[in-house]
XYZ file of C-alpha atoms in Angstrom:
684
model
C -0.851 22.188 -39.501
C -4.324 23.338 -38.376
C -5.836 22.266 -35.049
C -9.265 22.296 -33.384
C -10.770 21.362 -30.030
C -12.306 17.889 -29.725
C -15.029 16.831 -27.293
C -16.483 13.406 -26.600
C -19.222 12.830 -24.018
C -20.893 9.480 -23.385
C -24.186 9.790 -21.520
C -25.364 6.807 -19.471
C -27.604 5.718 -16.657
C -26.067 6.437 -13.219
C -22.494 5.115 -13.138
C -21.101 3.164 -10.119
C -20.101 5.924 -7.655
C -17.089 4.130 -6.195
C -15.673 3.602 -9.689
C -16.568 6.943 -11.327
C -13.266 8.700 -10.668
C -11.142 5.781 -11.906
C -13.398 5.290 -14.960
C -12.941 8.934 -15.900
C -9.163 8.795 -15.484
C -8.973 5.576 -17.515
C -11.140 7.092 -20.281
C -8.800 10.080 -20.525
C -5.715 7.829 -20.439
C -7.097 5.620 -23.216
C -7.864 8.554 -25.510
C -4.450 10.144 -24.920
C -2.813 6.790 -25.670
C -4.825 6.474 -28.883
C -3.935 9.999 -30.020
C -0.254 9.377 -29.332
C -0.303 6.067 -31.246
C -1.992 7.799 -34.181
C 0.605 10.605 -34.134
C -2.039 13.279 -33.536
C -0.573 16.200 -31.596
C -2.598 18.300 -29.132
C -1.911 20.953 -26.485
C -3.695 19.388 -23.485
C -6.550 17.083 -22.522
C -8.846 16.892 -19.503
C -11.584 14.629 -18.217
C -15.087 15.344 -16.934
C -16.953 12.761 -14.867
C -20.428 13.053 -13.360
C -23.037 10.469 -12.335
C -24.535 10.206 -15.840
C -21.615 11.095 -18.074
C -17.955 10.593 -18.958
C -16.348 13.219 -21.164
C -12.931 14.205 -22.477
C -11.986 17.582 -23.925
C -8.844 17.720 -26.081
C -7.584 21.206 -26.857
C -5.943 22.114 -30.157
C -5.942 18.636 -31.667
C -4.238 18.362 -35.056
C -6.788 17.926 -37.842
C -4.522 15.641 -39.867
C -1.996 12.896 -39.211
C 1.470 13.807 -40.539
C 2.710 11.806 -43.511
C 5.185 9.112 -42.500
C 7.736 6.974 -44.255
C 7.741 3.217 -43.728
C 11.137 1.540 -44.282
C 11.588 -2.222 -44.139
C 14.794 -4.250 -44.516
C 14.557 -7.587 -46.294
C 16.901 -10.539 -46.727
C 20.470 -10.106 -48.070
C 20.603 -9.954 -51.880
C 22.634 -13.198 -52.060
C 19.877 -14.973 -50.111
C 17.116 -13.308 -52.159
C 18.298 -14.705 -55.514
C 19.820 -18.013 -56.542
C 22.959 -18.368 -58.691
C 20.843 -18.003 -61.826
C 19.331 -14.745 -60.612
C 15.909 -16.193 -59.893
C 14.095 -14.905 -56.788
C 14.052 -17.245 -53.803
C 11.150 -17.763 -51.409
C 12.825 -15.254 -49.062
C 12.576 -12.508 -51.695
C 9.016 -13.386 -52.712
C 7.941 -13.568 -49.066
C 9.399 -10.113 -48.352
C 7.570 -8.608 -51.348
C 4.314 -10.202 -50.182
C 4.847 -8.821 -46.691
C 5.277 -5.330 -48.169
C 2.168 -5.798 -50.333
C 3.935 -5.034 -53.622
C 5.512 -6.816 -56.567
C 9.178 -7.821 -56.284
C 10.026 -5.311 -59.053
C 9.026 -2.480 -56.706
C 11.572 -3.588 -54.081
C 14.923 -1.731 -53.919
C 17.666 -4.266 -54.812
C 20.596 -1.852 -55.121
C 22.149 -2.415 -51.685
C 23.453 -5.465 -49.823
C 19.893 -6.101 -48.580
C 16.468 -5.818 -50.164
C 14.743 -2.638 -49.010
C 11.262 -1.226 -49.274
C 10.289 2.363 -48.536
C 6.803 3.779 -48.714
C 5.316 7.160 -47.857
C 2.053 6.715 -45.979
C -0.280 9.658 -46.273
C -1.687 10.895 -42.974
C -5.403 10.423 -42.413
C -7.798 13.128 -41.209
C -8.205 13.098 -37.430
C -11.998 12.996 -37.835
C -11.696 9.578 -39.483
C -9.524 8.191 -36.668
C -11.318 9.569 -33.601
C -14.307 7.154 -33.494
C -12.015 4.132 -33.251
C -9.811 5.845 -30.657
C -12.879 6.613 -28.492
C -14.313 3.117 -28.949
C -11.005 1.460 -28.031
C -10.722 3.615 -24.927
C -14.257 2.678 -23.800
C -13.560 -1.013 -24.447
C -10.407 -0.827 -22.310
C -12.062 0.761 -19.271
C -11.520 -1.219 -16.032
C -15.038 -2.646 -15.809
C -15.183 -6.004 -13.960
C -18.753 -6.753 -15.055
C -20.457 -5.299 -18.149
C -24.192 -5.267 -18.808
C -26.453 -5.478 -21.834
C -29.724 -3.585 -22.212
C -32.785 -4.017 -24.377
C -32.360 -6.397 -27.313
C -28.879 -5.092 -28.111
C -25.665 -7.074 -27.850
C -23.746 -3.908 -26.894
C -22.084 -4.130 -23.475
C -20.999 -1.398 -21.068
C -20.931 -0.723 -17.335
C -24.352 0.987 -17.584
C -26.839 1.478 -20.479
C -25.767 4.302 -22.809
C -28.237 7.141 -23.476
C -26.529 9.678 -25.743
C -23.234 10.512 -27.418
C -21.655 13.892 -28.150
C -18.643 14.038 -30.494
C -17.577 17.465 -31.712
C -14.433 18.343 -33.622
C -14.394 22.094 -33.812
C -17.968 23.019 -34.726
C -18.635 19.798 -36.607
C -20.257 16.622 -35.353
C -18.204 13.506 -36.102
C -20.480 11.115 -37.944
C -20.271 7.767 -36.098
C -22.098 5.341 -33.830
C -20.611 4.022 -30.583
C -22.320 1.828 -27.965
C -25.550 1.959 -29.998
C -25.625 5.786 -29.851
C -25.345 8.014 -32.909
C -23.070 10.977 -32.279
C -24.572 14.450 -32.090
C -24.076 17.718 -30.228
C -26.942 17.264 -27.767
C -26.276 16.429 -24.104
C -28.767 16.249 -21.212
C -29.262 18.482 -18.204
C -29.903 17.671 -14.528
C -32.460 14.878 -14.112
C -34.771 17.092 -12.012
C -33.762 20.742 -12.445
C -33.268 20.669 -16.222
C -34.579 17.397 -17.588
C -34.169 18.383 -21.237
C -31.634 18.320 -24.055
C -28.672 20.710 -23.866
C -27.034 21.924 -27.047
C -23.227 21.989 -26.759
C -22.261 25.132 -28.656
C -18.552 24.285 -28.914
C -16.124 21.864 -27.206
C -14.591 24.692 -25.155
C -18.062 25.692 -23.897
C -18.947 22.194 -22.650
C -18.659 22.858 -18.899
C -20.548 26.155 -19.039
C -23.295 24.836 -21.327
C -23.987 22.075 -18.790
C -23.694 24.394 -15.798
C -26.617 26.371 -17.218
C -28.564 23.090 -16.980
C -27.621 22.436 -13.313
C -24.792 20.001 -14.066
C -21.259 20.567 -12.753
C -19.439 18.136 -15.048
C -15.986 18.595 -13.516
C -15.422 15.984 -10.774
C -12.672 18.036 -9.080
C -14.846 21.167 -9.035
C -17.777 19.324 -7.425
C -15.429 17.756 -4.869
C -13.937 21.129 -3.969
C -17.395 22.690 -3.697
C -18.661 19.909 -1.418
C -15.748 20.016 1.019
C -15.805 23.823 1.219
C -19.523 23.901 2.013
C -19.338 20.942 4.421
C -16.537 22.623 6.376
C -18.479 25.900 6.435
C -21.637 24.211 7.752
C -19.597 22.249 10.333
C -18.046 25.463 11.634
C -21.516 27.010 11.945
C -22.433 24.031 14.165
C -19.285 24.598 16.286
C -17.861 21.332 15.030
C -15.538 19.829 12.484
C -16.556 17.364 9.829
C -15.058 13.898 9.367
C -14.305 13.784 5.639
C -12.575 10.534 4.606
C -11.194 10.972 1.043
C -12.902 7.796 -0.224
C -16.292 8.935 1.123
C -15.801 12.407 -0.355
C -15.045 10.864 -3.769
C -18.112 8.620 -3.527
C -20.434 11.482 -2.585
C -18.945 13.602 -5.392
C -19.787 10.767 -7.781
C -23.410 10.637 -6.603
C -24.408 14.248 -7.337
C -24.431 16.583 -10.351
C -25.485 19.676 -8.397
C -24.268 19.276 -4.777
C -26.239 20.934 -1.985
C -24.945 20.022 1.531
C -27.509 20.220 4.358
C -27.267 19.836 8.152
C -29.443 17.161 9.802
C -29.799 16.028 13.435
C -30.461 12.875 15.442
C -31.554 12.276 19.046
C -28.894 12.848 21.703
C -29.718 9.554 23.413
C -27.881 7.742 20.613
C -24.635 9.329 21.824
C -24.606 6.694 24.607
C -23.675 4.192 21.875
C -19.956 3.953 20.929
C -19.474 6.803 18.486
C -17.401 4.609 16.174
C -20.495 2.468 15.502
C -22.641 5.522 14.796
C -20.011 7.031 12.526
C -19.541 3.724 10.731
C -23.219 3.257 9.914
C -23.733 6.892 8.900
C -20.678 6.909 6.630
C -20.909 3.435 5.104
C -24.664 3.073 4.713
C -25.932 6.627 4.345
C -22.891 8.468 2.924
C -23.168 11.213 5.570
C -20.402 13.432 6.943
C -20.375 13.226 10.758
C -19.489 16.147 13.030
C -17.167 16.178 16.044
C -16.827 18.785 18.776
C -13.561 20.319 19.980
C -12.884 17.204 22.115
C -13.422 14.852 19.150
C -16.742 13.711 20.570
C -19.576 13.054 18.142
C -22.187 15.786 17.844
C -25.846 14.787 17.321
C -25.689 16.240 13.814
C -24.514 15.164 10.374
C -24.302 16.610 6.871
C -25.956 15.043 3.852
C -25.276 16.157 0.283
C -28.450 16.468 -1.768
C -28.475 16.388 -5.572
C -31.130 19.067 -5.812
C -31.623 22.694 -4.813
C -34.970 22.271 -3.131
C -37.452 25.083 -2.568
C -38.178 23.373 0.750
C -34.908 21.805 2.016
C -36.632 20.956 5.299
C -38.279 18.025 3.573
C -34.899 16.635 2.481
C -33.501 17.109 5.993
C -36.472 15.393 7.630
C -36.319 12.553 5.124
C -32.677 11.851 5.937
C -33.310 12.085 9.669
C -36.124 9.563 9.289
C -33.921 7.180 7.278
C -30.962 7.240 9.702
C -33.025 6.694 12.870
C -33.596 2.912 12.396
C -29.889 2.349 11.791
C -28.900 4.197 14.952
C -31.629 2.342 16.847
C -30.134 -0.976 15.697
C -26.687 0.050 16.952
C -28.224 1.130 20.272
C -30.058 -2.195 20.610
C -26.963 -4.318 19.939
C -24.882 -2.249 22.368
C -27.431 -2.585 25.157
C -27.877 -6.310 24.534
C -24.118 -6.951 24.751
C -23.806 -5.028 28.013
C -26.223 -7.409 29.736
C -23.379 -9.889 30.266
C -19.720 -9.604 31.215
C -17.283 -9.403 28.302
C -15.376 -12.484 29.457
C -18.487 -14.673 29.130
C -18.339 -14.308 25.348
C -15.353 -16.686 25.446
C -17.885 -19.490 25.956
C -19.180 -18.870 22.436
C -15.657 -18.642 21.048
C -14.871 -22.100 22.416
C -17.097 -23.362 19.580
C -15.681 -21.085 16.851
C -12.782 -22.511 14.823
C -9.715 -20.296 14.354
C -8.050 -22.812 12.053
C -8.984 -26.477 11.721
C -5.567 -27.776 12.805
C -4.902 -25.067 15.398
C -8.096 -25.138 17.440
C -10.731 -22.574 18.383
C -10.641 -18.811 18.768
C -10.779 -19.332 22.544
C -7.679 -21.567 22.291
C -5.978 -18.695 20.498
C -7.017 -16.238 23.229
C -5.470 -18.510 25.868
C -2.204 -18.702 23.927
C -2.195 -14.928 23.391
C -2.752 -14.425 27.127
C 0.294 -16.530 28.090
C 2.509 -15.053 25.377
C 1.425 -11.459 26.100
C 2.396 -11.917 29.764
C 5.781 -13.333 28.702
C 6.389 -10.381 26.339
C 5.148 -7.705 28.766
C 7.682 -8.811 31.390
C 10.502 -8.284 28.879
C 9.444 -4.893 27.501
C 8.765 -3.208 30.849
C 5.002 -3.812 30.954
C 2.699 -5.444 33.478
C 2.557 -9.201 32.842
C -0.725 -9.750 34.730
C -2.564 -6.997 32.861
C -1.196 -8.164 29.525
C -2.361 -11.709 30.307
C -5.796 -10.352 31.295
C -6.073 -8.361 28.069
C -4.991 -11.463 26.144
C -7.780 -13.645 27.550
C -10.332 -10.914 26.713
C -8.782 -10.082 23.336
C -11.215 -11.987 21.094
C -14.383 -11.794 23.222
C -16.076 -9.027 21.273
C -15.945 -11.148 18.105
C -18.908 -13.049 19.562
C -20.842 -9.868 20.424
C -23.999 -8.651 18.670
C -22.309 -5.318 17.906
C -19.383 -6.832 15.995
C -21.748 -9.264 14.303
C -23.591 -6.279 12.822
C -20.598 -3.949 12.463
C -17.468 -6.070 11.793
C -15.287 -2.960 11.688
C -16.059 -2.522 15.419
C -13.879 -5.477 16.457
C -11.517 -4.319 19.162
C -13.360 -1.013 19.542
C -16.471 -2.729 20.933
C -14.228 -4.751 23.242
C -12.775 -1.500 24.614
C -16.230 -0.135 25.519
C -17.426 -3.405 27.056
C -14.213 -3.768 29.103
C -14.649 -0.206 30.391
C -18.265 -0.995 31.269
C -17.070 -4.046 33.230
C -14.553 -1.936 35.203
C -11.393 -3.384 33.632
C -8.209 -1.255 33.960
C -7.798 1.409 31.264
C -4.734 -0.190 29.633
C -6.471 -3.590 29.519
C -9.481 -2.011 27.789
C -7.293 -0.076 25.354
C -5.311 -3.208 24.543
C -8.436 -4.886 23.143
C -8.410 -2.352 20.312
C -4.623 -1.887 20.129
C -4.096 -5.624 19.490
C -5.026 -5.026 15.821
C -2.508 -2.198 15.383
C -0.971 -1.291 13.055
C -4.009 -1.866 10.860
C -2.072 -1.067 7.695
C 1.123 0.442 6.297
C 1.965 3.602 8.247
C -1.078 3.213 10.527
C -0.912 4.096 14.224
C 0.795 1.829 16.765
C -0.366 0.766 20.253
C 0.002 3.521 22.854
C 0.160 1.263 25.917
C 2.750 -1.402 26.759
C -0.133 -3.765 27.523
C -1.551 -3.138 24.039
C 1.881 -3.594 22.460
C 2.359 -6.922 24.285
C -1.041 -8.239 23.144
C -0.526 -6.989 19.560
C 2.864 -8.720 19.398
C 1.477 -11.896 20.952
C -1.457 -12.045 18.528
C 0.781 -11.630 15.485
C 3.502 -14.021 16.651
C 0.908 -16.653 17.577
C -0.552 -16.491 14.063
C 2.885 -16.623 12.422
C 4.023 -19.605 14.483
C 0.742 -21.486 14.066
C 0.352 -21.063 10.318
C 4.043 -21.727 9.631
C 3.863 -24.676 12.020
C 1.271 -26.435 9.859
C 3.166 -25.663 6.656
C 0.793 -23.044 5.187
C 3.506 -20.631 4.043
C 2.539 -17.597 1.946
C 3.380 -18.022 -1.740
C 3.649 -15.250 -4.312
C 0.655 -12.967 -3.939
C -1.277 -15.516 -1.860
C -1.170 -14.754 1.853
C -4.617 -15.633 3.242
C -3.593 -15.191 6.888
C -1.809 -11.858 6.196
C 1.470 -13.214 7.574
C 3.573 -10.571 5.821
C 1.471 -7.824 7.386
C 1.769 -9.521 10.781
C 5.574 -9.682 10.486
C 5.775 -6.025 9.443
C 3.526 -5.111 12.373
C 5.840 -6.911 14.814
C 8.836 -5.039 13.413
C 7.144 -1.640 13.456
C 5.952 -1.993 17.057
C 9.359 -3.085 18.358
C 11.494 -0.666 16.334
C 9.350 2.476 16.339
C 8.329 2.141 19.995
C 11.935 1.234 20.904
C 10.963 -1.995 22.661
C 13.843 -4.405 23.165
C 12.556 -7.957 22.795
C 14.454 -11.144 22.037
C 12.226 -12.257 19.180
C 13.704 -15.752 19.122
C 12.787 -16.345 22.775
C 9.253 -15.045 22.129
C 8.873 -17.321 19.088
C 10.102 -20.346 21.045
C 7.625 -19.553 23.843
C 4.826 -19.286 21.251
C 5.805 -22.699 19.842
C 5.576 -24.228 23.328
C 1.968 -22.965 23.652
C 0.932 -24.998 20.615
C 2.374 -28.270 21.940
C 1.959 -31.057 19.390
C -0.324 -29.067 17.085
C 2.689 -27.722 15.145
C 5.880 -29.252 13.807
C 8.460 -27.549 16.005
C 11.667 -28.778 14.307
C 13.339 -25.753 12.701
C 10.153 -23.690 13.145
C 11.685 -20.930 15.304
C 14.446 -20.254 12.763
C 11.927 -20.304 9.908
C 9.640 -17.736 11.543
C 12.591 -15.580 12.628
C 13.971 -15.539 9.072
C 10.550 -14.644 7.676
C 10.257 -11.687 10.055
C 13.777 -10.374 9.479
C 13.414 -10.813 5.696
C 10.691 -8.144 5.838
C 13.304 -5.675 7.114
C 15.181 -5.773 3.828
C 12.347 -4.115 1.898
C 11.808 -1.639 4.745
C 15.421 -0.464 4.568
C 15.430 -0.333 0.770
C 12.419 2.000 0.964
C 14.397 4.183 3.388
C 17.357 4.351 0.986
C 19.622 2.040 3.000
C 21.950 0.000 0.783
C 21.184 -3.716 0.798
C 24.796 -4.503 1.750
C 24.266 -2.635 5.048
C 21.266 -4.868 5.821
C 23.284 -7.964 4.879
C 26.216 -6.877 7.068
C 23.933 -6.793 10.117
C 21.954 -9.891 9.172
C 25.221 -11.830 9.052
C 25.739 -11.434 12.818
C 22.158 -12.615 13.578
C 20.829 -10.112 16.154
C 17.812 -11.520 17.988
C 16.162 -8.170 18.737
C 14.611 -6.116 15.880
C 15.399 -2.913 17.803
C 19.039 -4.001 18.129
C 19.059 -4.901 14.424
C 17.808 -1.417 13.533
C 20.380 0.299 15.744
C 23.188 -1.659 14.083
C 21.888 -0.852 10.588
C 21.845 2.862 11.345
C 25.406 2.677 12.703
C 26.732 0.762 9.681
C 24.991 3.220 7.337
C 26.893 6.068 9.032
C 30.171 4.081 9.048
C 29.815 3.348 5.323
C 30.169 7.064 4.593
C 33.524 7.339 6.449
C 36.692 7.611 4.300
C 38.227 4.574 6.089
C 35.186 2.343 5.469
C 36.083 0.992 2.038
C 39.623 -0.064 3.009
C 38.476 -1.630 6.292
C 35.682 -3.517 4.521
C 38.209 -4.889 2.035
C 40.588 -5.822 4.882
C 37.771 -7.609 6.743
C 36.932 -9.513 3.595
C 40.559 -10.562 3.260
C 40.687 -11.574 6.938
C 37.469 -13.569 6.540
C 38.886 -15.445 3.553
C 42.154 -16.173 5.367
C 40.431 -17.448 8.507
C 38.093 -19.659 6.497
C 41.148 -21.434 5.034
C 43.023 -21.764 8.310
C 44.056 -25.312 9.181
C 43.043 -26.456 12.642
C 41.613 -24.317 15.404
C 42.680 -20.670 15.539
C 44.071 -19.861 19.036
C 41.921 -17.707 21.315
C 44.878 -15.682 22.585
C 47.646 -13.737 20.847
C 51.221 -14.381 22.056
C 53.295 -11.226 21.504
C 56.586 -13.117 21.902
C 55.912 -14.848 18.551
C 55.904 -11.510 16.693
C 58.881 -10.910 14.413
C 57.665 -7.805 12.556
C 57.114 -4.302 14.018
C 53.777 -4.047 12.132
C 52.479 -6.971 14.180
C 53.290 -5.160 17.435
C 51.650 -1.981 16.131
C 48.446 -3.742 15.055
C 48.236 -5.743 18.293
C 48.583 -2.570 20.384
C 45.954 -0.808 18.257
C 43.555 -3.759 18.635
C 44.029 -3.855 22.420
C 43.402 -0.132 22.663
C 40.327 -0.383 20.411
C 39.044 -3.365 22.394
C 39.062 -1.374 25.621
C 37.115 1.459 23.973
C 34.780 -0.564 21.764
C 33.532 -3.400 23.982
C 31.747 -1.108 26.492
C 30.297 0.920 23.589
C 28.990 -2.208 21.840
C 27.573 -3.526 25.119
C 25.731 -0.218 25.552
C 24.626 -0.402 21.892
C 26.509 2.762 21.029
C 27.255 1.163 17.707
C 28.032 4.327 15.743
C 30.671 5.372 18.281
C 32.069 1.831 18.315
C 32.515 1.792 14.520
C 34.006 5.305 14.589
C 36.609 4.008 17.073
C 37.301 0.985 14.852
C 37.834 3.266 11.857
C 41.128 4.311 13.518
C 42.457 0.792 12.812
C 42.752 1.450 9.114
C 46.419 2.531 9.108
C 47.825 -0.284 11.293
C 45.715 -2.828 9.341
C 47.005 -1.527 5.984
C 50.594 -1.539 7.311
C 50.175 -5.090 8.604
C 49.068 -6.474 5.253
C 51.810 -4.544 3.426
C 54.641 -5.690 5.675
C 53.596 -9.078 7.071
C 53.256 -12.449 5.384
C 50.301 -13.996 7.222
C 50.919 -17.536 5.996
C 54.409 -17.776 7.456
C 56.308 -21.057 7.100
C 56.597 -21.437 10.871
C 53.223 -22.906 11.960
C 53.431 -21.247 15.386
C 54.003 -17.781 13.882
C 51.285 -18.413 11.292
C 48.827 -19.555 13.949
C 49.592 -16.514 16.087
C 48.964 -14.178 13.143
C 45.611 -15.870 12.537
C 44.765 -15.295 16.207
C 45.629 -11.592 15.797
C 43.393 -11.305 12.726
C 40.589 -13.190 14.500
C 40.762 -10.590 17.307
C 40.499 -7.832 14.697
C 37.537 -9.471 12.998
C 35.811 -10.154 16.312
C 35.850 -6.459 17.156
C 33.917 -5.622 13.984
C 31.590 -8.603 14.313
C 30.494 -7.151 17.636
C 28.532 -4.707 15.458
C 28.265 -6.147 11.931
C 30.112 -8.115 9.283
C 31.507 -5.168 7.355
C 33.319 -7.500 4.944
C 29.943 -7.594 3.133
C 30.325 -3.879 2.348
C 33.445 -4.472 0.283
């Protein structure tokens, strides 16, 4: 079957830069889906996306659909005709469904059948609908109309190119009649561009100062930005999202170096970087010590004969923004950071839970409590806690919300606060997302934990639990943050004690009955997904959860030990034995004795198991106390043979109640050894 290249390009007014990449990918995906549904084979397809155009090139697209056979089964013959041989409604309905007379239906088998060969259509006849469907399915939250037309799209359409081989496909889409004429760069080549063939699309546009390939423009921008940064003895900050946005703003990228006055470097560099990146789409430069240089790189969309004018224009535009940041910073420094708490005493954190200042006071007390237990300084943690929300009332954070915590750090340093106290004001928000960095200081860790636990306890305490996808107070993220800080920084904290302390801080504002257990369960439930992502079997998590560790670090250490134990050859048999022991003990009548009396043994296997348990107990208890859980379980693996022999040779439920009770006591000792680490009966 013959094949030809196919090209579609929709020209528009400037497309939304933040959405351009995803629009292009969705356009390609929609066309590939349409071709697949139509049964049109092709070798490969690629997308082009630039500020004023979306295009897809399909190489070696089949010119014709293959013929296909449609086969439909109908009702059984006995249901299709009555006893007199007259067709029933079932038969007539099937014929109608097939679009033929009943006489054309095959009645030779046990069921009515209809087969039809459907001739394949030319690809050129199918492509307009495929393109239109793909455009209609683009992820566009809000479409617009233009002129007097009822047509809707993300931006007004301007032209349409649709070539199949050398031929234009005759159609109209989004009020544009298809042709072979595109448009060049708005300034360098503001004229029509004839597309000579689909395969020549990129080069035909390049001659008109348009680099249509998004990936090529992106690569060109980053290479030139890095080169210019190196020439300035710096390195550029190039966030991927900003790079994509800048790539979507230009058809012919020309990066240029600009400068600003050095006096602005007195302002926190995070504020300067934020305003230059978010508002101006500039790439900032850092020196070898990661300090901001008084230079930035802008990406022009024109190759100017006098680039100095572009540079000066950008320098003029950025100056007022940097001046604003400077003004807010200087205004805030006129008063001590702690005085901002006066404003926060009038700002509501949550209607039932009080003000933001109330929250800061609770965080202060809880942070001191936590710091004492993780090896930190309680007084400094409490100090950081009381200052933790102050910068929310500052002019800087009011103008640059992303500066919360960072502004607090600079103001605390200006006030002469200790370094770890100042750092904690920013570290309290860590981790800011999945995989993001954790607090470096113990003071910061204590405040971060206190902030998150206070929110969890408060919101749970007034019954506002997260449901489904709704989690307005980001409680799941808070719980995951608590776990990451404690586990990854190896901080041993009794989470239950911390939760109970947090509940006390709220007094009567929360319903305390059962609240500690509820919050603890919510936090530990988050571990299940964490371990599943790491490839840990859910039964390992359940085995540890069953023994209710109160420290997330301890929980993690047990999980890792059980995961190792699970791979041992003795694990399966011991898990099964523990399950059997658990079932037996659950059915025991009366209280199981705490001690084992050897004089009640009447079977050598009892003596053997008892001796093995005593030996294991001596080795395992110190290991478990030292949290050497892997070594403890390795020691317990040696019990497999005496346990197997016991169950083979001993009747646990002996007729003599004293003997029976003694055997239960022996099994309880065995089970207790394992429960010192985890309930491995869950593994069976």
